[in-house]
Short mmCIF file of N, CA and C in Angstrom, two decimals:
data_model
loop_
_atom_site.label_atom_id
_atom_site.label_comp_id
_atom_site.label_asym_id
_atom_site.label_seq_id
_atom_site.Cartn_x
_atom_site.Cartn_y
_atom_site.Cartn_z
N HIS U 399 98.74 -14.17 165.41
CA HIS U 399 99.69 -15.02 164.08
C HIS U 399 98.37 -16.57 164.70
N THR U 400 97.73 -16.66 163.42
CA THR U 400 96.78 -17.96 163.67
C THR U 400 97.28 -19.36 162.81
N TYR U 401 95.95 -19.96 163.51
CA TYR U 401 96.54 -21.75 162.56
C TYR U 401 95.38 -21.38 161.82
N PRO U 402 95.45 -22.35 161.08
CA PRO U 402 94.30 -22.81 159.45
C PRO U 402 93.38 -23.28 160.90
N LEU U 403 93.48 -24.63 162.10
CA LEU U 403 92.07 -25.09 162.28
C LEU U 403 92.48 -24.66 163.94
N MET U 404 92.38 -24.20 164.66
CA MET U 404 91.99 -23.51 165.44
C MET U 404 90.48 -23.88 166.42
N PRO U 405 90.73 -23.91 168.29
CA PRO U 405 89.15 -24.05 168.46
C PRO U 405 88.53 -22.11 168.54
N ASP U 406 88.09 -22.31 168.87
CA ASP U 406 87.19 -21.44 169.28
C ASP U 406 87.26 -20.09 170.73
N ASN U 407 88.91 -20.20 170.86
CA ASN U 407 89.17 -19.72 172.25
C ASN U 407 88.38 -19.13 173.25
N ARG U 408 88.06 -18.19 172.39
CA ARG U 408 87.37 -16.64 173.02
C ARG U 408 86.21 -17.30 173.55
N GLN U 409 85.33 -17.76 172.77
CA GLN U 409 84.05 -18.36 172.87
C GLN U 409 84.02 -18.95 174.27
N GLY U 410 85.44 -20.36 173.90
CA GLY U 410 85.37 -21.29 174.87
C GLY U 410 85.60 -20.07 176.34
N ALA U 411 86.59 -19.74 176.75
CA ALA U 411 87.02 -19.00 177.89
C ALA U 411 85.57 -18.52 178.67
N SER U 412 84.48 -17.96 177.41
CA SER U 412 83.23 -17.05 177.97
C SER U 412 82.54 -18.06 178.58
N TYR U 413 82.64 -19.11 177.68
CA TYR U 413 81.82 -19.99 178.34
C TYR U 413 82.06 -20.81 179.73
N ALA U 414 83.54 -20.90 180.14
CA ALA U 414 84.31 -21.23 181.43
C ALA U 414 83.90 -19.79 182.31
N PHE U 415 84.13 -19.05 181.83
CA PHE U 415 83.56 -17.93 183.11
C PHE U 415 81.80 -18.09 183.31
N ASN U 416 80.94 -17.60 182.61
CA ASN U 416 79.42 -18.20 182.98
C ASN U 416 78.93 -18.89 183.22
N HIS U 417 79.39 -20.17 183.12
CA HIS U 417 79.13 -21.55 183.67
C HIS U 417 79.87 -21.11 185.04
N LEU U 418 80.90 -20.75 185.22
CA LEU U 418 81.26 -20.51 187.18
C LEU U 418 80.47 -19.49 187.30
N TYR U 419 80.05 -18.74 186.55
CA TYR U 419 79.43 -17.51 187.56
C TYR U 419 77.86 -17.78 187.69
N ASP U 420 77.55 -19.00 186.48
CA ASP U 420 75.80 -19.21 186.49
C ASP U 420 76.00 -19.82 187.71
N GLN U 421 76.84 -20.70 188.54
CA GLN U 421 77.31 -21.90 189.44
C GLN U 421 77.11 -21.07 190.82
N GLY U 422 77.36 -19.42 190.60
CA GLY U 422 77.62 -19.00 191.94
C GLY U 422 78.77 -18.47 192.34
N TYR U 423 79.90 -18.92 191.79
CA TYR U 423 81.01 -18.06 192.05
C TYR U 423 81.54 -16.99 192.13
N ARG U 424 81.84 -16.38 192.77
CA ARG U 424 82.46 -14.71 192.87
C ARG U 424 83.45 -14.47 192.35
N LYS U 425 84.36 -15.44 193.78
CA LYS U 425 85.31 -15.06 193.86
C LYS U 425 86.71 -16.42 193.11
N ILE U 426 87.14 -16.17 191.99
CA ILE U 426 87.73 -16.65 190.67
C ILE U 426 88.80 -16.67 190.08
N ALA U 427 90.19 -17.32 190.13
CA ALA U 427 91.45 -16.85 190.04
C ALA U 427 91.51 -17.91 188.35
N TYR U 428 92.19 -17.20 187.67
CA TYR U 428 92.97 -17.33 186.08
C TYR U 428 94.02 -17.80 186.06
N VAL U 429 94.57 -19.08 185.83
CA VAL U 429 95.85 -19.84 185.81
C VAL U 429 95.66 -19.73 183.78
N ALA U 430 96.63 -18.28 183.62
CA ALA U 430 96.99 -18.52 182.25
C ALA U 430 98.17 -19.16 181.62
N GLY U 431 98.27 -19.46 180.38
CA GLY U 431 99.31 -20.80 179.54
C GLY U 431 100.26 -19.62 179.39
N SER U 432 101.07 -20.31 178.55
CA SER U 432 102.39 -19.48 178.80
C SER U 432 101.69 -17.96 177.35
N GLU U 433 102.61 -17.61 177.97
CA GLU U 433 102.65 -15.89 177.68
C GLU U 433 102.34 -15.38 176.23
N ASP U 434 103.54 -16.15 175.90
CA ASP U 434 104.08 -16.33 174.27
C ASP U 434 102.69 -17.51 173.16
N ALA U 435 101.58 -17.69 173.75
CA ALA U 435 101.01 -18.75 173.18
C ALA U 435 99.73 -17.71 173.01
N TYR U 436 99.05 -18.16 171.48
CA TYR U 436 98.22 -17.17 170.45
C TYR U 436 97.29 -17.38 171.59
N ASP U 437 96.90 -19.26 172.03
CA ASP U 437 95.43 -19.61 172.53
C ASP U 437 95.46 -19.56 173.69
N SER U 438 96.46 -18.86 174.64
CA SER U 438 96.76 -18.54 176.15
C SER U 438 95.84 -17.26 176.04
N GLN U 439 96.86 -16.23 175.39
CA GLN U 439 96.44 -15.12 175.35
C GLN U 439 94.96 -14.48 174.52
N GLU U 440 94.70 -15.37 173.65
CA GLU U 440 92.77 -15.64 173.54
C GLU U 440 91.98 -15.88 174.75
N ARG U 441 92.24 -16.61 175.41
CA ARG U 441 91.51 -17.26 176.77
C ARG U 441 91.94 -15.93 177.80
N THR U 442 93.24 -15.97 177.85
CA THR U 442 92.68 -14.75 178.83
C THR U 442 92.37 -13.49 178.49
N ASP U 443 92.15 -13.21 177.61
CA ASP U 443 91.44 -11.95 177.15
C ASP U 443 89.86 -12.02 177.23
N ALA U 444 89.67 -13.10 176.59
CA ALA U 444 87.92 -13.12 176.72
C ALA U 444 87.64 -13.21 178.15
N PHE U 445 88.14 -14.72 179.20
CA PHE U 445 88.36 -14.39 180.29
C PHE U 445 87.94 -12.94 181.18
N LEU U 446 89.08 -12.30 181.48
CA LEU U 446 89.08 -11.34 181.97
C LEU U 446 88.03 -10.20 181.54
N SER U 447 87.43 -10.54 180.12
CA SER U 447 86.89 -9.52 179.79
C SER U 447 85.21 -10.06 180.28
N ALA U 448 85.03 -11.54 179.74
CA ALA U 448 83.71 -11.53 180.69
C ALA U 448 83.69 -11.40 182.24
N ALA U 449 85.11 -11.17 182.87
CA ALA U 449 85.19 -11.48 184.17
C ALA U 449 84.49 -9.39 184.65
N GLN U 450 85.27 -8.92 184.40
CA GLN U 450 84.77 -7.37 184.21
C GLN U 450 83.60 -7.25 183.66
N ALA U 451 82.90 -7.45 182.82
CA ALA U 451 81.51 -7.30 182.11
C ALA U 451 80.88 -7.67 183.26
N LYS U 452 80.89 -8.05 184.74
CA LYS U 452 80.33 -8.46 185.70
C LYS U 452 80.97 -7.94 186.78
N ASN U 453 81.73 -6.93 186.49
CA ASN U 453 82.40 -6.10 187.70
C ASN U 453 83.22 -7.10 188.64
N LEU U 454 83.98 -8.20 188.21
CA LEU U 454 84.42 -9.06 189.24
C LEU U 454 86.36 -8.73 188.88
N LYS U 455 87.08 -8.88 189.83
CA LYS U 455 88.02 -8.37 189.66
C LYS U 455 88.83 -10.02 190.21
N VAL U 456 89.65 -10.96 189.06
CA VAL U 456 89.81 -12.50 189.03
C VAL U 456 91.49 -11.69 189.33
N ASP U 457 92.01 -13.21 190.22
CA ASP U 457 93.42 -13.45 190.58
C ASP U 457 94.30 -14.16 189.77
N GLN U 458 94.65 -13.54 188.82
CA GLN U 458 95.65 -14.05 187.20
C GLN U 458 97.23 -15.01 188.08
N TYR U 459 97.31 -16.11 187.75
CA TYR U 459 98.56 -16.90 187.87
C TYR U 459 99.38 -17.27 186.53
N SER U 460 100.29 -17.31 186.12
CA SER U 460 100.80 -17.30 184.69
C SER U 460 101.53 -18.79 185.07
N GLY U 461 100.77 -19.75 185.03
CA GLY U 461 101.38 -21.16 184.17
C GLY U 461 102.03 -21.60 182.57
N ASP U 462 102.19 -22.25 182.27
CA ASP U 462 102.73 -22.81 181.27
C ASP U 462 102.33 -24.11 180.14
N PHE U 463 101.17 -24.48 180.61
CA PHE U 463 100.46 -25.54 180.16
C PHE U 463 100.56 -26.87 180.20
N THR U 464 101.99 -26.51 181.81
CA THR U 464 102.17 -28.38 182.06
C THR U 464 101.03 -28.41 182.96
N GLN U 465 101.21 -29.94 183.71
CA GLN U 465 100.16 -30.29 184.66
C GLN U 465 101.37 -29.73 185.40
N GLU U 466 102.99 -29.76 185.65
CA GLU U 466 103.74 -29.07 186.57
C GLU U 466 103.37 -27.82 187.40
N SER U 467 102.93 -27.27 186.13
CA SER U 467 102.83 -25.62 186.61
C SER U 467 101.44 -25.50 187.20
N GLY U 468 100.93 -26.14 186.50
CA GLY U 468 99.18 -26.14 187.41
C GLY U 468 99.80 -26.45 188.92
N TYR U 469 100.48 -27.50 189.00
CA TYR U 469 100.86 -28.44 190.38
C TYR U 469 101.12 -26.89 191.14
N ARG U 470 102.47 -26.62 190.84
CA ARG U 470 103.33 -25.32 191.61
C ARG U 470 101.97 -24.03 191.35
N ILE U 471 101.22 -24.09 191.02
CA ILE U 471 100.48 -22.76 191.15
C ILE U 471 99.52 -23.28 191.69
N GLY U 472 99.12 -24.17 192.43
CA GLY U 472 97.56 -24.72 192.84
C GLY U 472 98.13 -25.09 194.37
N LYS U 473 99.54 -25.33 194.54
CA LYS U 473 100.08 -25.00 196.16
C LYS U 473 100.26 -23.80 196.73
N THR U 474 100.66 -22.93 195.60
CA THR U 474 100.88 -21.42 196.29
C THR U 474 99.66 -20.85 196.57
N VAL U 475 98.61 -21.17 195.55
CA VAL U 475 97.23 -20.60 195.59
C VAL U 475 96.74 -20.70 196.78
N ILE U 476 96.49 -22.45 197.62
CA ILE U 476 96.35 -23.00 198.40
C ILE U 476 96.95 -22.19 199.82
N ASN U 477 98.72 -21.76 199.76
CA ASN U 477 98.85 -21.75 200.66
C ASN U 477 99.34 -19.93 200.84
N THR U 478 98.27 -19.50 199.93
CA THR U 478 97.83 -18.01 200.61
C THR U 478 96.85 -17.47 201.48
N ASN U 479 96.12 -19.04 201.78
CA ASN U 479 95.14 -19.00 202.99
C ASN U 479 94.12 -18.24 202.83
N ASP U 480 93.55 -17.54 201.14
CA ASP U 480 92.79 -17.22 200.81
C ASP U 480 92.02 -17.75 199.41
N LEU U 481 91.56 -18.94 200.08
CA LEU U 481 91.16 -19.56 198.79
C LEU U 481 89.50 -18.81 197.69
N PRO U 482 90.35 -18.95 196.53
CA PRO U 482 89.16 -18.90 195.41
C PRO U 482 88.05 -19.65 195.75
N GLU U 483 86.54 -19.19 194.84
CA GLU U 483 85.99 -20.46 195.77
C GLU U 483 85.66 -21.32 194.20
N ALA U 484 86.65 -20.36 192.51
CA ALA U 484 86.80 -21.31 191.63
C ALA U 484 87.94 -20.72 191.27
N VAL U 485 88.38 -21.91 189.82
CA VAL U 485 89.51 -21.60 189.29
C VAL U 485 89.74 -22.10 188.12
N PHE U 486 89.97 -21.56 187.18
CA PHE U 486 89.78 -21.58 185.23
C PHE U 486 91.16 -21.51 185.25
N CYS U 487 91.62 -22.40 184.61
CA CYS U 487 92.75 -23.24 184.02
C CYS U 487 92.99 -23.57 182.24
N ALA U 488 93.94 -22.45 182.09
CA ALA U 488 93.46 -21.91 180.02
C ALA U 488 93.74 -23.51 179.70
N ASN U 489 94.12 -24.48 180.66
CA ASN U 489 93.95 -26.17 179.42
C ASN U 489 94.16 -27.40 180.50
N ASP U 490 93.35 -28.64 180.51
CA ASP U 490 93.13 -28.91 181.09
C ASP U 490 94.46 -29.70 182.09
N GLN U 491 95.63 -29.80 181.20
CA GLN U 491 96.89 -30.00 181.83
C GLN U 491 97.09 -29.37 182.80
N MET U 492 97.08 -28.18 183.50
CA MET U 492 97.13 -27.17 184.35
C MET U 492 96.22 -27.59 185.48
N ALA U 493 94.46 -27.55 185.18
CA ALA U 493 93.39 -28.07 185.64
C ALA U 493 93.91 -29.18 186.49
N ILE U 494 94.55 -30.42 185.83
CA ILE U 494 94.53 -31.64 186.50
C ILE U 494 96.10 -31.30 187.30
N GLY U 495 96.93 -30.70 187.20
CA GLY U 495 98.01 -30.21 188.33
C GLY U 495 98.14 -29.65 189.29
N PHE U 496 96.76 -28.55 189.38
CA PHE U 496 95.43 -28.01 189.85
C PHE U 496 95.20 -28.93 191.10
N MET U 497 94.07 -29.84 190.65
CA MET U 497 93.79 -30.26 191.65
C MET U 497 94.75 -31.35 192.15
N LYS U 498 95.65 -31.93 192.18
CA LYS U 498 96.80 -32.82 192.12
C LYS U 498 97.33 -31.78 193.56
N ALA U 499 97.35 -30.74 193.30
CA ALA U 499 97.82 -30.23 194.76
C ALA U 499 96.53 -29.89 195.70
N MET U 500 95.42 -29.57 195.07
CA MET U 500 94.62 -29.85 195.91
C MET U 500 94.18 -31.23 196.97
N THR U 501 94.92 -32.07 196.08
CA THR U 501 94.08 -33.33 196.66
C THR U 501 95.27 -33.99 197.67
N GLU U 502 96.52 -32.96 197.67
CA GLU U 502 97.61 -33.71 198.75
C GLU U 502 96.74 -32.53 200.43
N TYR U 503 96.16 -31.63 199.72
CA TYR U 503 95.83 -30.27 201.32
C TYR U 503 94.78 -31.02 201.59
N HIS U 504 94.12 -32.19 201.13
CA HIS U 504 92.76 -32.99 201.28
C HIS U 504 91.86 -31.46 201.26
N LEU U 505 91.59 -31.09 200.23
CA LEU U 505 90.83 -30.06 198.99
C LEU U 505 90.64 -30.56 198.26
N SER U 506 88.82 -30.77 198.09
CA SER U 506 88.41 -31.20 196.74
C SER U 506 87.19 -30.55 196.16
N ALA U 507 87.53 -30.85 194.67
CA ALA U 507 86.77 -30.09 193.97
C ALA U 507 85.00 -30.45 193.88
N PRO U 508 83.85 -30.00 193.79
CA PRO U 508 83.81 -28.56 193.98
C PRO U 508 83.77 -27.99 195.11
N GLN U 509 83.70 -28.60 195.85
CA GLN U 509 83.57 -28.62 197.62
C GLN U 509 84.22 -27.11 198.09
N ASP U 510 85.61 -27.22 197.75
CA ASP U 510 86.59 -26.51 198.14
C ASP U 510 87.05 -25.49 197.27
N ILE U 511 87.06 -25.76 196.00
CA ILE U 511 87.63 -24.79 195.32
C ILE U 511 86.82 -25.66 194.23
N ALA U 512 85.77 -25.22 193.28
CA ALA U 512 85.21 -25.45 191.88
C ALA U 512 86.81 -25.72 190.86
N VAL U 513 86.94 -25.98 189.63
CA VAL U 513 87.96 -26.14 188.93
C VAL U 513 87.60 -26.85 187.68
N VAL U 514 87.99 -25.49 186.72
CA VAL U 514 87.42 -25.93 184.55
C VAL U 514 88.48 -25.83 184.08
N GLY U 515 89.16 -26.67 183.05
CA GLY U 515 90.61 -26.92 182.02
C GLY U 515 89.25 -25.96 180.76
N PHE U 516 90.46 -26.52 179.64
CA PHE U 516 90.19 -26.48 178.50
C PHE U 516 90.79 -26.94 177.65
N ASP U 517 89.68 -28.04 177.04
CA ASP U 517 90.80 -28.76 175.56
C ASP U 517 89.89 -29.87 175.75
N ASP U 518 89.60 -30.86 176.74
CA ASP U 518 89.26 -32.40 177.17
C ASP U 518 89.94 -32.97 176.50
N ILE U 519 91.32 -32.95 177.31
CA ILE U 519 92.01 -34.32 177.29
C ILE U 519 91.48 -35.38 177.66
N THR U 520 91.92 -36.68 177.82
CA THR U 520 91.48 -37.66 177.83
C THR U 520 91.24 -37.94 179.52
N LEU U 521 92.30 -37.61 180.41
CA LEU U 521 92.56 -37.17 181.41
C LEU U 521 91.50 -36.98 182.11
N ALA U 522 91.12 -35.51 181.73
CA ALA U 522 89.76 -35.09 182.16
C ALA U 522 88.81 -35.47 182.10
N GLU U 523 88.23 -36.39 181.52
CA GLU U 523 87.36 -37.39 182.23
C GLU U 523 87.63 -38.42 183.15
N TYR U 524 88.46 -38.56 183.24
CA TYR U 524 89.04 -39.43 184.16
C TYR U 524 89.10 -38.80 185.96
N ASN U 525 89.48 -37.50 185.40
CA ASN U 525 89.31 -36.83 186.41
C ASN U 525 88.10 -35.82 186.90
N GLU U 526 87.03 -36.16 186.52
CA GLU U 526 85.64 -35.83 186.64
C GLU U 526 85.78 -33.54 186.00
N LEU U 527 87.01 -33.25 185.68
CA LEU U 527 87.08 -32.26 185.30
C LEU U 527 86.38 -31.79 184.83
N THR U 528 85.49 -30.67 184.26
CA THR U 528 84.73 -29.89 183.73
C THR U 528 85.62 -28.75 182.68
N THR U 529 85.51 -28.95 181.71
CA THR U 529 86.25 -28.83 180.24
C THR U 529 85.27 -27.64 179.28
N ILE U 530 86.08 -27.33 178.27
CA ILE U 530 86.14 -26.65 177.04
C ILE U 530 86.17 -27.58 176.03
N GLY U 531 85.56 -28.43 175.17
CA GLY U 531 85.75 -29.33 174.20
C GLY U 531 85.38 -29.32 172.81
N VAL U 532 86.06 -29.28 171.86
CA VAL U 532 86.12 -28.97 170.82
C VAL U 532 85.64 -30.31 170.11
N SER U 533 84.88 -30.41 168.77
CA SER U 533 84.71 -31.55 168.34
C SER U 533 85.19 -31.78 167.56
N ARG U 534 85.97 -32.86 168.41
CA ARG U 534 86.66 -33.58 167.09
C ARG U 534 86.55 -34.41 166.02
N LYS U 535 85.67 -34.22 165.50
CA LYS U 535 85.12 -34.93 164.40
C LYS U 535 85.12 -33.74 163.40
N GLU U 536 84.74 -32.53 163.90
CA GLU U 536 84.63 -31.37 162.66
C GLU U 536 85.74 -30.87 162.60
N TRP U 537 86.84 -30.98 163.57
CA TRP U 537 87.79 -30.70 163.29
C TRP U 537 88.78 -31.57 161.77
N GLY U 538 88.02 -32.58 162.39
CA GLY U 538 89.16 -33.47 161.18
C GLY U 538 88.47 -33.70 159.60
N ALA U 539 87.14 -33.06 160.25
CA ALA U 539 86.77 -33.14 158.63
C ALA U 539 87.45 -31.89 157.87
N LEU U 540 87.35 -30.43 158.68
CA LEU U 540 87.75 -29.63 158.09
C LEU U 540 89.36 -29.96 157.68
N ALA U 541 89.95 -30.13 158.25
CA ALA U 541 91.50 -30.40 158.10
C ALA U 541 91.76 -31.08 157.09
N ALA U 542 90.53 -31.96 156.51
CA ALA U 542 90.18 -33.07 155.66
C ALA U 542 90.04 -32.10 154.37
N LYS U 543 88.66 -31.70 154.44
CA LYS U 543 88.38 -30.80 153.22
C LYS U 543 89.95 -29.64 153.04
N GLN U 544 90.35 -29.08 153.92
CA GLN U 544 91.23 -28.56 153.16
C GLN U 544 92.16 -28.84 152.40
N LEU U 545 93.09 -29.95 153.51
CA LEU U 545 93.54 -30.82 152.29
C LEU U 545 93.26 -31.28 151.10
N ILE U 546 92.17 -31.80 150.78
CA ILE U 546 91.87 -32.12 149.60
C ILE U 546 91.80 -30.86 148.72
N GLU U 547 91.73 -29.71 149.43
CA GLU U 547 91.27 -28.63 148.47
C GLU U 547 93.00 -28.07 148.07
N LEU U 548 93.99 -27.91 148.75
CA LEU U 548 95.28 -27.88 148.71
C LEU U 548 95.95 -28.88 147.56
N ILE U 549 95.51 -29.79 147.84
CA ILE U 549 95.44 -31.24 146.60
C ILE U 549 95.69 -31.09 145.68
N GLU U 550 93.85 -30.86 145.12
CA GLU U 550 93.37 -30.56 144.01
C GLU U 550 93.45 -29.52 143.13
N ASN U 551 93.50 -28.05 143.91
CA ASN U 551 93.07 -26.83 143.66
C ASN U 551 94.19 -25.91 144.15
N GLU U 552 95.56 -26.73 145.11
CA GLU U 552 95.95 -25.84 145.58
C GLU U 552 95.58 -24.55 145.83
N THR U 553 94.12 -24.71 146.86
CA THR U 553 93.75 -23.41 147.38
C THR U 553 94.83 -23.95 148.88
N PRO U 554 95.22 -22.79 149.40
CA PRO U 554 95.82 -21.92 150.47
C PRO U 554 94.76 -22.51 151.86
N PHE U 555 95.04 -23.08 152.53
CA PHE U 555 95.11 -22.94 154.26
C PHE U 555 93.69 -21.53 154.47
N ARG U 556 92.36 -22.04 154.84
CA ARG U 556 91.86 -20.67 155.42
C ARG U 556 91.61 -21.23 156.94
N SER U 557 92.00 -19.93 157.68
CA SER U 557 91.98 -19.78 159.06
C SER U 557 90.00 -20.74 159.09
N TYR U 558 89.96 -20.92 160.34
CA TYR U 558 88.74 -21.66 160.39
C TYR U 558 88.86 -21.72 162.42
N LYS U 559 87.50 -21.22 163.45
CA LYS U 559 87.32 -21.44 164.51
C LYS U 559 86.31 -22.89 165.00
N ILE U 560 87.01 -23.73 165.48
CA ILE U 560 86.08 -24.74 165.43
C ILE U 560 85.00 -24.56 166.54
N ARG U 561 83.96 -24.97 167.07
CA ARG U 561 82.92 -24.61 167.46
C ARG U 561 83.51 -25.75 169.27
N VAL U 562 83.10 -24.49 169.88
CA VAL U 562 83.30 -24.96 171.17
C VAL U 562 82.37 -25.47 172.15
N LYS U 563 82.28 -26.05 173.40
CA LYS U 563 80.90 -26.50 174.23
C LYS U 563 81.77 -26.80 175.58
N LEU U 564 80.83 -26.79 176.36
CA LEU U 564 81.03 -26.36 177.66
C LEU U 564 80.56 -28.26 178.17
N ILE U 565 81.82 -28.82 179.05
CA ILE U 565 81.63 -30.46 179.16
C ILE U 565 81.27 -29.86 180.69
N GLU U 566 80.23 -30.13 181.31
CA GLU U 566 80.30 -29.92 182.72
C GLU U 566 80.53 -31.55 183.31
N ARG U 567 81.42 -31.53 184.07
CA ARG U 567 81.54 -32.63 185.20
C ARG U 567 81.34 -32.36 186.69
N ALA U 568 81.80 -33.50 187.26
CA ALA U 568 82.15 -33.34 188.91
C ALA U 568 82.34 -31.85 189.61
N SER U 569 83.49 -31.49 188.87
CA SER U 569 84.68 -30.27 189.50
C SER U 569 84.73 -29.26 189.53
N SER U 570 82.92 -28.63 188.88
CA SER U 570 82.23 -27.18 189.15
C SER U 570 81.20 -27.30 189.35
N GLY U 571 81.25 -28.29 190.46
CA GLY U 571 79.14 -28.30 190.41
C GLY U 571 78.89 -26.83 191.31
N ARG U 572 77.00 -26.04 191.80
CA ARG U 572 76.54 -25.76 192.28
C ARG U 572 77.40 -25.23 193.31
N ARG U 573 78.11 -23.62 193.72
CA ARG U 573 78.54 -24.23 194.82
C ARG U 573 77.41 -23.35 196.01
N LYS U 574 77.52 -24.44 197.52
CA LYS U 574 77.49 -24.52 197.78
C LYS U 574 76.61 -23.42 198.86
#
């Protein structure tokens, strides 16, 4: 099930993995979003495929795209006493929740665990979160174009993948 306009989830998850790998991280965890969400499935498949291509095993956790689930999983991961070097969360909300748990345990990103999210929500910038973002301008232009075509010609919506980019902030600097 696809929607007319959605971010290129696969490309974004690959960018996230490659960014962490290129920064020197090898022990990487992944926090998935809701299992039934198409975005989450695509991000999970692409991230795990990228890790597999580098022969890396990734510890996986199941969240639900909320800050609460990221926070809960963050506490779980920290209490294993076997910290990953980095974590990719399938959205920014979970990444921010994960970072909140880190703060409570006096851990910081990227010194203790590097963190990357997905979506580039406003809060990501305020939390210095590295994330995958879409061009909202491109998204808006495509949506307007499709709407005009629907109104003028009754042309049905077509599926488009919106290009994504890595937005590098302080949460995922080079491994020391």
